[in-house]
Short mmCIF file of C-alpha atoms and ligand atoms in Angstrom, two decimals:
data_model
loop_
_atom_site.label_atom_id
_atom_site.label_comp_id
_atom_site.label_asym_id
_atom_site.label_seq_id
_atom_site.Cartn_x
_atom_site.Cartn_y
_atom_site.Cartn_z
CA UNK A 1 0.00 0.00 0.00
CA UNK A 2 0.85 3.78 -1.11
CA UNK A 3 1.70 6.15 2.19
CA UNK A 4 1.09 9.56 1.30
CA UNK A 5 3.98 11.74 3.00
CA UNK A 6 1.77 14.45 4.42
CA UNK A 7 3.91 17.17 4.91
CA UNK A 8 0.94 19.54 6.30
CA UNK A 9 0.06 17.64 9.40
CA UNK A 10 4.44 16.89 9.91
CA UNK A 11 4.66 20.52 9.40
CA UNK A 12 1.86 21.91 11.89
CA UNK A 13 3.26 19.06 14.17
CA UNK A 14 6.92 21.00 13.99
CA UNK A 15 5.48 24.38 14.35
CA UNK A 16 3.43 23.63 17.25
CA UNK A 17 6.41 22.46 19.08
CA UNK A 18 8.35 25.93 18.11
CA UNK A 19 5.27 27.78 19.16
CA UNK A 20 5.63 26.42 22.50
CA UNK A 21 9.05 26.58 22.80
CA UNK A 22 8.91 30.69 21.96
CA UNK A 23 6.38 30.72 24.43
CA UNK A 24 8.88 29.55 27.11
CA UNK A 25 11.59 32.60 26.24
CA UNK A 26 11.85 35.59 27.83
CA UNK A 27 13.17 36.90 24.66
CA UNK A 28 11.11 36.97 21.09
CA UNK A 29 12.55 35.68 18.02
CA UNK A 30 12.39 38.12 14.52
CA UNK A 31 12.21 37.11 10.91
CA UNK A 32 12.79 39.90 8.80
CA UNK A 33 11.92 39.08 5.01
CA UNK A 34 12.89 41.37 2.37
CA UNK A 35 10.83 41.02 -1.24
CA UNK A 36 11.82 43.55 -3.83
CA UNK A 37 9.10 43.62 -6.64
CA UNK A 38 5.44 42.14 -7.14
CA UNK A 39 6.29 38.70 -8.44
CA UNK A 40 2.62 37.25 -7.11
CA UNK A 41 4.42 33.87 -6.27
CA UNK A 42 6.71 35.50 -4.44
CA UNK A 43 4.41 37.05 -2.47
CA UNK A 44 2.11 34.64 -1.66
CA UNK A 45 5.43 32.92 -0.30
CA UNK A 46 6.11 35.91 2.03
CA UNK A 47 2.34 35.94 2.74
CA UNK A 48 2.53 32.13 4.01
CA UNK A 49 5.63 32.82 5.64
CA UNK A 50 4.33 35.62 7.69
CA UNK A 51 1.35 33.75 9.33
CA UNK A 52 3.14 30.67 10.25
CA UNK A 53 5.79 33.84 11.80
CA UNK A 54 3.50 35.02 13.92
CA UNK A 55 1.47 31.96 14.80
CA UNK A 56 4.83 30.77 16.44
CA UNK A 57 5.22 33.91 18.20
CA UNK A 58 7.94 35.71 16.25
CA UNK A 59 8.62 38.78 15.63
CA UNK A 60 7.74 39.21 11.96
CA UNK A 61 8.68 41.93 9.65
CA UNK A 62 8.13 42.10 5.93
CA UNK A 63 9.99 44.70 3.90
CA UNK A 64 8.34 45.06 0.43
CA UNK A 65 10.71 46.95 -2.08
CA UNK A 66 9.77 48.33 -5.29
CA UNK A 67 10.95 46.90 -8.42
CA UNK A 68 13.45 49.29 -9.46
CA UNK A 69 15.53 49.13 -6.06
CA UNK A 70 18.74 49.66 -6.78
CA UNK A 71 21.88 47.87 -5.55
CA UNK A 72 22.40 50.32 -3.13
CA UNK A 73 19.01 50.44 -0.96
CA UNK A 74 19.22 47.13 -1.02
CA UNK A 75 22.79 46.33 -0.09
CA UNK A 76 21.78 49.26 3.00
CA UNK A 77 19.00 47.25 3.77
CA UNK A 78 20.65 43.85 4.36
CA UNK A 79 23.33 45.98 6.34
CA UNK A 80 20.31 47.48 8.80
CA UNK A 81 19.14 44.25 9.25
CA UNK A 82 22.84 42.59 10.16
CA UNK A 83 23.08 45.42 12.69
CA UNK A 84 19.49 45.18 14.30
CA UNK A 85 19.81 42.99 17.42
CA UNK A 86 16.13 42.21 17.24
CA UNK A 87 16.56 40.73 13.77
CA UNK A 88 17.82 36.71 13.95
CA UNK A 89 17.07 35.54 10.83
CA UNK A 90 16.87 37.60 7.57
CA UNK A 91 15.34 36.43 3.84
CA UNK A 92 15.87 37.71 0.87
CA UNK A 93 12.84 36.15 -1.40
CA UNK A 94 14.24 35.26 -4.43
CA UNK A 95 13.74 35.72 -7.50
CA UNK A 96 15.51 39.40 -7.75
CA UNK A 97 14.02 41.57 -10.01
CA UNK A 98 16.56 41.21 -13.49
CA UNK A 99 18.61 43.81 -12.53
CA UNK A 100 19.55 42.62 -9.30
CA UNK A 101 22.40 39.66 -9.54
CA UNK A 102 21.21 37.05 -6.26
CA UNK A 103 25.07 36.95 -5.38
CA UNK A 104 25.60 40.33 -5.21
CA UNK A 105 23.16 40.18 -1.60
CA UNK A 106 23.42 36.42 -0.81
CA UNK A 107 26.96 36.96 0.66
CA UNK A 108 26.41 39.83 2.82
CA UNK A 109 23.75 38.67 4.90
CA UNK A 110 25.36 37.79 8.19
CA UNK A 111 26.15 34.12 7.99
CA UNK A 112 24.01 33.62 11.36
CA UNK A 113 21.34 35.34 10.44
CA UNK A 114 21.19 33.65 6.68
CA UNK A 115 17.72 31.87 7.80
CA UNK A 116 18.23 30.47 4.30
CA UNK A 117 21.24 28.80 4.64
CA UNK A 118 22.48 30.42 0.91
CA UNK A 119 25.37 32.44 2.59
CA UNK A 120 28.92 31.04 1.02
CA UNK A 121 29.89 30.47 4.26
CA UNK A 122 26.80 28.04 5.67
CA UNK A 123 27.42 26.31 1.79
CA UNK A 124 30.62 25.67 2.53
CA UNK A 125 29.78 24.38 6.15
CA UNK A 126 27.30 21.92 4.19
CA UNK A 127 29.73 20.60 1.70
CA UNK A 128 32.11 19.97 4.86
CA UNK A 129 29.88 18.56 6.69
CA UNK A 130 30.12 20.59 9.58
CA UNK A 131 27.22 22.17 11.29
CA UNK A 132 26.07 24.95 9.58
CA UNK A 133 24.33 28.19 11.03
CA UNK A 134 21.08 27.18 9.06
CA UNK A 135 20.79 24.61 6.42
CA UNK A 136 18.81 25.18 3.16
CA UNK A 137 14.86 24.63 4.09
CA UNK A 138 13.48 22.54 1.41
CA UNK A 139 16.33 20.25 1.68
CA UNK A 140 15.89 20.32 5.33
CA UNK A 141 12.39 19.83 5.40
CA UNK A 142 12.80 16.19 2.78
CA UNK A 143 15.29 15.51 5.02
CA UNK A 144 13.04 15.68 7.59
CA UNK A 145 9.49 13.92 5.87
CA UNK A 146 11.66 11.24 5.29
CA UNK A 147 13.39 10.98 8.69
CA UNK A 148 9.66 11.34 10.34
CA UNK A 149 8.44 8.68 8.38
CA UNK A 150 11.17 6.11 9.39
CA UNK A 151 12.04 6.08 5.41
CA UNK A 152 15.93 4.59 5.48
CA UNK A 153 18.69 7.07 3.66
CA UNK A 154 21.81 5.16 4.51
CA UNK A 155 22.96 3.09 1.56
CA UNK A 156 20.23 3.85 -0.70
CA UNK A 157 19.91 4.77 -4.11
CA UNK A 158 18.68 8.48 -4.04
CA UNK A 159 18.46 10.71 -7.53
CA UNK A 160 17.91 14.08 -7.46
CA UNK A 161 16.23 15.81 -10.61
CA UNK A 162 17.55 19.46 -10.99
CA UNK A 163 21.35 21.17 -10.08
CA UNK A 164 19.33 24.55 -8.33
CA UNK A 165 22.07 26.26 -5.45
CA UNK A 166 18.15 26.10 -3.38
CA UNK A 167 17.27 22.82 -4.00
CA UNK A 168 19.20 20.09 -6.06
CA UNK A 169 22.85 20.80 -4.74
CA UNK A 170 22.17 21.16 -1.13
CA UNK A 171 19.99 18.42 -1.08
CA UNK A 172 22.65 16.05 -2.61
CA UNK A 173 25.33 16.84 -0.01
CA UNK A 174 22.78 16.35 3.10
CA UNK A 175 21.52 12.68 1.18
CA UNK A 176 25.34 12.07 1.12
CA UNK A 177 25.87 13.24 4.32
CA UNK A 178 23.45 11.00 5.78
CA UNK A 179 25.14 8.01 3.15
CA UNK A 180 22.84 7.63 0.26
CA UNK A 181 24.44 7.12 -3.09
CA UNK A 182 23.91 10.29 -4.32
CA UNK A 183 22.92 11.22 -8.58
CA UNK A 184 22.20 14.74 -9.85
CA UNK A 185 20.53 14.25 -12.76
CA UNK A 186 19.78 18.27 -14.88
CA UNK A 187 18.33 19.46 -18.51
CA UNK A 188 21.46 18.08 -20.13
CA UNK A 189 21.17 14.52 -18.34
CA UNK A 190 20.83 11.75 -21.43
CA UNK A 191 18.56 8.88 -20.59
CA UNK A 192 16.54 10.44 -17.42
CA UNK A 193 14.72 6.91 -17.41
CA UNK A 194 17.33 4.84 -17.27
CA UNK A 195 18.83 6.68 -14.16
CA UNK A 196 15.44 7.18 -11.89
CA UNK A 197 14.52 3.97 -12.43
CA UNK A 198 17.60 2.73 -10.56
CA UNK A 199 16.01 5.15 -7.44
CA UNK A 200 15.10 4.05 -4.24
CA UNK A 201 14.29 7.46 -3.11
CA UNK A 202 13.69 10.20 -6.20
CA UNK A 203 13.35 13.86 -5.35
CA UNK A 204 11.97 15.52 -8.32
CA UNK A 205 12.67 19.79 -8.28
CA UNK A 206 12.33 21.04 -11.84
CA UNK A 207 9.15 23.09 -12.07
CA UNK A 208 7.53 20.78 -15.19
CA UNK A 209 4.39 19.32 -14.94
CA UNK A 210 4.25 15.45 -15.54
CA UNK A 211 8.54 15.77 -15.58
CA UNK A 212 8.37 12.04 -13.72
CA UNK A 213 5.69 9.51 -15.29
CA UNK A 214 5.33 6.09 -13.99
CA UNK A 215 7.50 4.43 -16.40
CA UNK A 216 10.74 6.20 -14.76
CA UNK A 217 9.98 4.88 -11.23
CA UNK A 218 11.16 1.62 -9.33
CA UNK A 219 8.38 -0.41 -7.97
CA UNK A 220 8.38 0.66 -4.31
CA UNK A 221 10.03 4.19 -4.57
CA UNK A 222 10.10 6.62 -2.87
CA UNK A 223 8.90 9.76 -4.48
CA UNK A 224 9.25 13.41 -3.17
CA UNK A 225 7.69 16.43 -5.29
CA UNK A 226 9.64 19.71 -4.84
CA UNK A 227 7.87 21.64 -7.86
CA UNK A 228 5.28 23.77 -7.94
CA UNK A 229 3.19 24.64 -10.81
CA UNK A 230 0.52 27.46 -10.42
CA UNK A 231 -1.97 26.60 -13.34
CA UNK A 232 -4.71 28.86 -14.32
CA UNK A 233 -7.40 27.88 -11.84
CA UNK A 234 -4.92 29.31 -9.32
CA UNK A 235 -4.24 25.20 -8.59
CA UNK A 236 -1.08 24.01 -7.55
CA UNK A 237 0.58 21.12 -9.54
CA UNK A 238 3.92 19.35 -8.81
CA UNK A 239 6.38 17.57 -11.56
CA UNK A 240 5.01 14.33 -10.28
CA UNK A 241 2.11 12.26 -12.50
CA UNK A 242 0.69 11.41 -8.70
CA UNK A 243 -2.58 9.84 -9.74
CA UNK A 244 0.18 7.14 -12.49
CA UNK A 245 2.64 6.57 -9.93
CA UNK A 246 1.00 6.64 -6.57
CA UNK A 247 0.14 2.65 -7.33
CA UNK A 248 3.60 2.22 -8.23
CA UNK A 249 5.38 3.55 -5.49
CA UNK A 250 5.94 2.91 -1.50
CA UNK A 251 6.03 6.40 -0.50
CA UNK A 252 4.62 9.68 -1.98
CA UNK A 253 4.29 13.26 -1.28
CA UNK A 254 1.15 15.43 -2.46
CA UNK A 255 1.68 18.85 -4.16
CA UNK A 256 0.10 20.72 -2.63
CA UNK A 257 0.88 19.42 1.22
CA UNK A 258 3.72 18.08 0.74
CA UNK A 259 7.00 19.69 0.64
CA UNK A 260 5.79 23.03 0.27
CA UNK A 261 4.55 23.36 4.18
CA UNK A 262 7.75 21.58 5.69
CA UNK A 263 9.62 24.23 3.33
CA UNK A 264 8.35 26.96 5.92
CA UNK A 265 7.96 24.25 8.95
CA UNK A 266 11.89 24.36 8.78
CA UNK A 267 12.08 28.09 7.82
CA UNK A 268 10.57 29.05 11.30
CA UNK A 269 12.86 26.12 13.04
CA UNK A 270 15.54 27.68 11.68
CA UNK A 271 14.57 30.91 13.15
CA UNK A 272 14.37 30.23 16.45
CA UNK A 273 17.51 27.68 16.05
CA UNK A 274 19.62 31.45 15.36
CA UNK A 275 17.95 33.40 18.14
CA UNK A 276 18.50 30.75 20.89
CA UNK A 277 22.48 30.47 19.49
CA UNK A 278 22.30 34.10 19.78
CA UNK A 279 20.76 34.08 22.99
CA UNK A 280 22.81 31.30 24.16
CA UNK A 281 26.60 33.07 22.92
CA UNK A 282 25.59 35.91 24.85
CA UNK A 283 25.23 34.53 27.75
P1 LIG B 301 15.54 26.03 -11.04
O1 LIG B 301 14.81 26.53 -12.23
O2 LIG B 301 16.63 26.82 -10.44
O3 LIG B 301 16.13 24.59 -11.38
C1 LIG B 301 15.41 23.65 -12.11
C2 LIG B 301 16.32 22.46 -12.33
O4 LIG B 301 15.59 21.49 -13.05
C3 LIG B 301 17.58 22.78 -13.15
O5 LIG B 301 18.71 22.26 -12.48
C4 LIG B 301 17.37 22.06 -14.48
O6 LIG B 301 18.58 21.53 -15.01
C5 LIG B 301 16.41 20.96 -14.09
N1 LIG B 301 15.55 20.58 -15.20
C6 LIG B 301 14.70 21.39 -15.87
N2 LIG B 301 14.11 20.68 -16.87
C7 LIG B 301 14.60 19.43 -16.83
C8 LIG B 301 14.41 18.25 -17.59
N3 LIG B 301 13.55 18.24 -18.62
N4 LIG B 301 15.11 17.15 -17.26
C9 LIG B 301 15.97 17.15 -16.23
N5 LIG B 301 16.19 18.23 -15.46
C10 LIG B 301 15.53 19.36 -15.75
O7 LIG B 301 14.40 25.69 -9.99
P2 LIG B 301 14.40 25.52 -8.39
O8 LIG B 301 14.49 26.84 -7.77
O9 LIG B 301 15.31 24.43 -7.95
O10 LIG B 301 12.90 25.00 -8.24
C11 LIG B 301 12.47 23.84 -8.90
C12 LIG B 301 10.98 23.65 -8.65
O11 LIG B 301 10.78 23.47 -7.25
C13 LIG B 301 10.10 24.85 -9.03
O12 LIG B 301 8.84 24.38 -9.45
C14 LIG B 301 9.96 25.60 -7.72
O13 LIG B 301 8.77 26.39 -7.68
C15 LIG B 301 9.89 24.46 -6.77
N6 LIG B 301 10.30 24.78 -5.39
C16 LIG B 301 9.48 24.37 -4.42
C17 LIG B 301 9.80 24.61 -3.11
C18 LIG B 301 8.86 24.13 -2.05
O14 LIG B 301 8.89 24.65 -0.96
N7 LIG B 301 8.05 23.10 -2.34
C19 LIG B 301 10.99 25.26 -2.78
C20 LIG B 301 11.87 25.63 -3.80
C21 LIG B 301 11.51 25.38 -5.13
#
């Protein structure tokens, strides 16, 4: 029989627990999230992200940019937010605007309050296998669906579809980290079949409907759904053919409910993870 990874109720689960936890400080924990532009993904993201915020208890600040911020304001933004002793974690919600390059601002967010885990430094950390400040939350939270549902890691096949710095490549080094054979397969990859078939666990992250059909699946997978398709009805869709494979599978996440909640679940954890490290060096 099929489980369905529910990421929702895992996720709720995770944030109740860091609700109560906040609830127990005597200090508050603060997100800051900066989105520059009106990318309507992006900010139904920060939306999401700003309810589960404060339904933990944080401190939650959104600062909405126009679309034509320039390097500048934004560089003197991040460096507010470094300085602001009320601030522990700080997103920048990507994508940037065109004329904003991500790399320019990824590397001068303070490397413990990069919530995202996308500052050279906590990359680095990743690849070394040492702890990092925060690790990448998507990865995190598959990490964590999987862990929560007693799913095995060590010495299994796992293939990852899509290279993205967000998803694909952190993902890869915490599968290896926790000593899964590890594939990256990408656009240019030549017989996509012939590689997820040999997948015990296949994380699929590209952002194209029906990218992973039944035929490219093991019997007893497992099968995680990073993308996200808005189609539109407003729907959500993932790159997985759920209703083909579901039958052919072991394990199976939903989009939506799936990875998308344990996304934030881990965004929030890693929140209050920096503000108690903060609170705890001080000490
Ligand atoms: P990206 O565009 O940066 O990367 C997409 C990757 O998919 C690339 O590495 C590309 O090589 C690969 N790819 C594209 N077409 C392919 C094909 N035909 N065959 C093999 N590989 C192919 O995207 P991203 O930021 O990693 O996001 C990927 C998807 O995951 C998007 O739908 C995004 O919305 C979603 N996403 C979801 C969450 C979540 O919380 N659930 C978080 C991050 C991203």
């Amino acid at each position: 029989m099929t489980t369905i990874l529910d990421g929702k109720t895992c996720a709720d689960k995770i944030l109740d627990n860091i609700k109560e936890q906040v609830s127990k400080l005597d200090t508050t924990p603060g997100l800051a999230v900066i989105l520059v532009g009106n990318n309507p993904a992006s900010s139904i993201y920060v939306k999401n992200k700003e309810k589960k915020a404060q339904y933990a208890g944080f401190n939650s600040i959104i600062h909405k940019l126009p679309k034509n911020t320039t390097k500048e304001s934004l560089l003197n933004l991040i460096e507010k937010l470094n300085k602001d002793c009320n601030i522990d974690g700080i997103l920048l919600q990507l994508p940037l605007p065109k004329h904003l390059n991500t790399y320019d601002f990824l590397d001068k967010i303070d490397p413990k309050k990069d919530v995202d885990g996308f500052h050279p430094i906590n990359a680095g950390k990743l690849l070394l296998n040492e702890k990092p400040y925060a690790i990448p939350c998507t990865p995190k939270g598959i990490i964590r669906l999987l862990k929560t549902h007693n799913i095995q890691i060590e010495g299994k096949n796992a293939v990852i579809i899509g290279r993205s710095n967000i998803v694909g490549k952190p993902l890869s080094m915490l599968l290896l980290n926790e000593n899964a054979t590890v594939t990256i397969a990408h656009s240019k990859t030549k017989n996509l079949p012939e590689i997820t078939k040999k997948a015990d666990i296949l994380i699929s992250a590209t952002g194209t409907e029906n990218m992973v059909t039944a035929e490219m699946v093991k019997k007893n997978a497992t099968i995680i759904d990073v993308g996200i398709i808005r189609k539109d009805d407003g729907k959500l869709r993932g790159d997985v053919d759920f209703d083909a494979i579901k039958d052919v599978a072991s394990n199976i996440t939903p989009v939506p409910g799936g990875i998308g909640p344990m996304t934030i679940a881990m965004l929030m954890e890693n929140t209050l993870e920096l503000h108690l490290l903060k609170t705890r060096t001080k000490e």
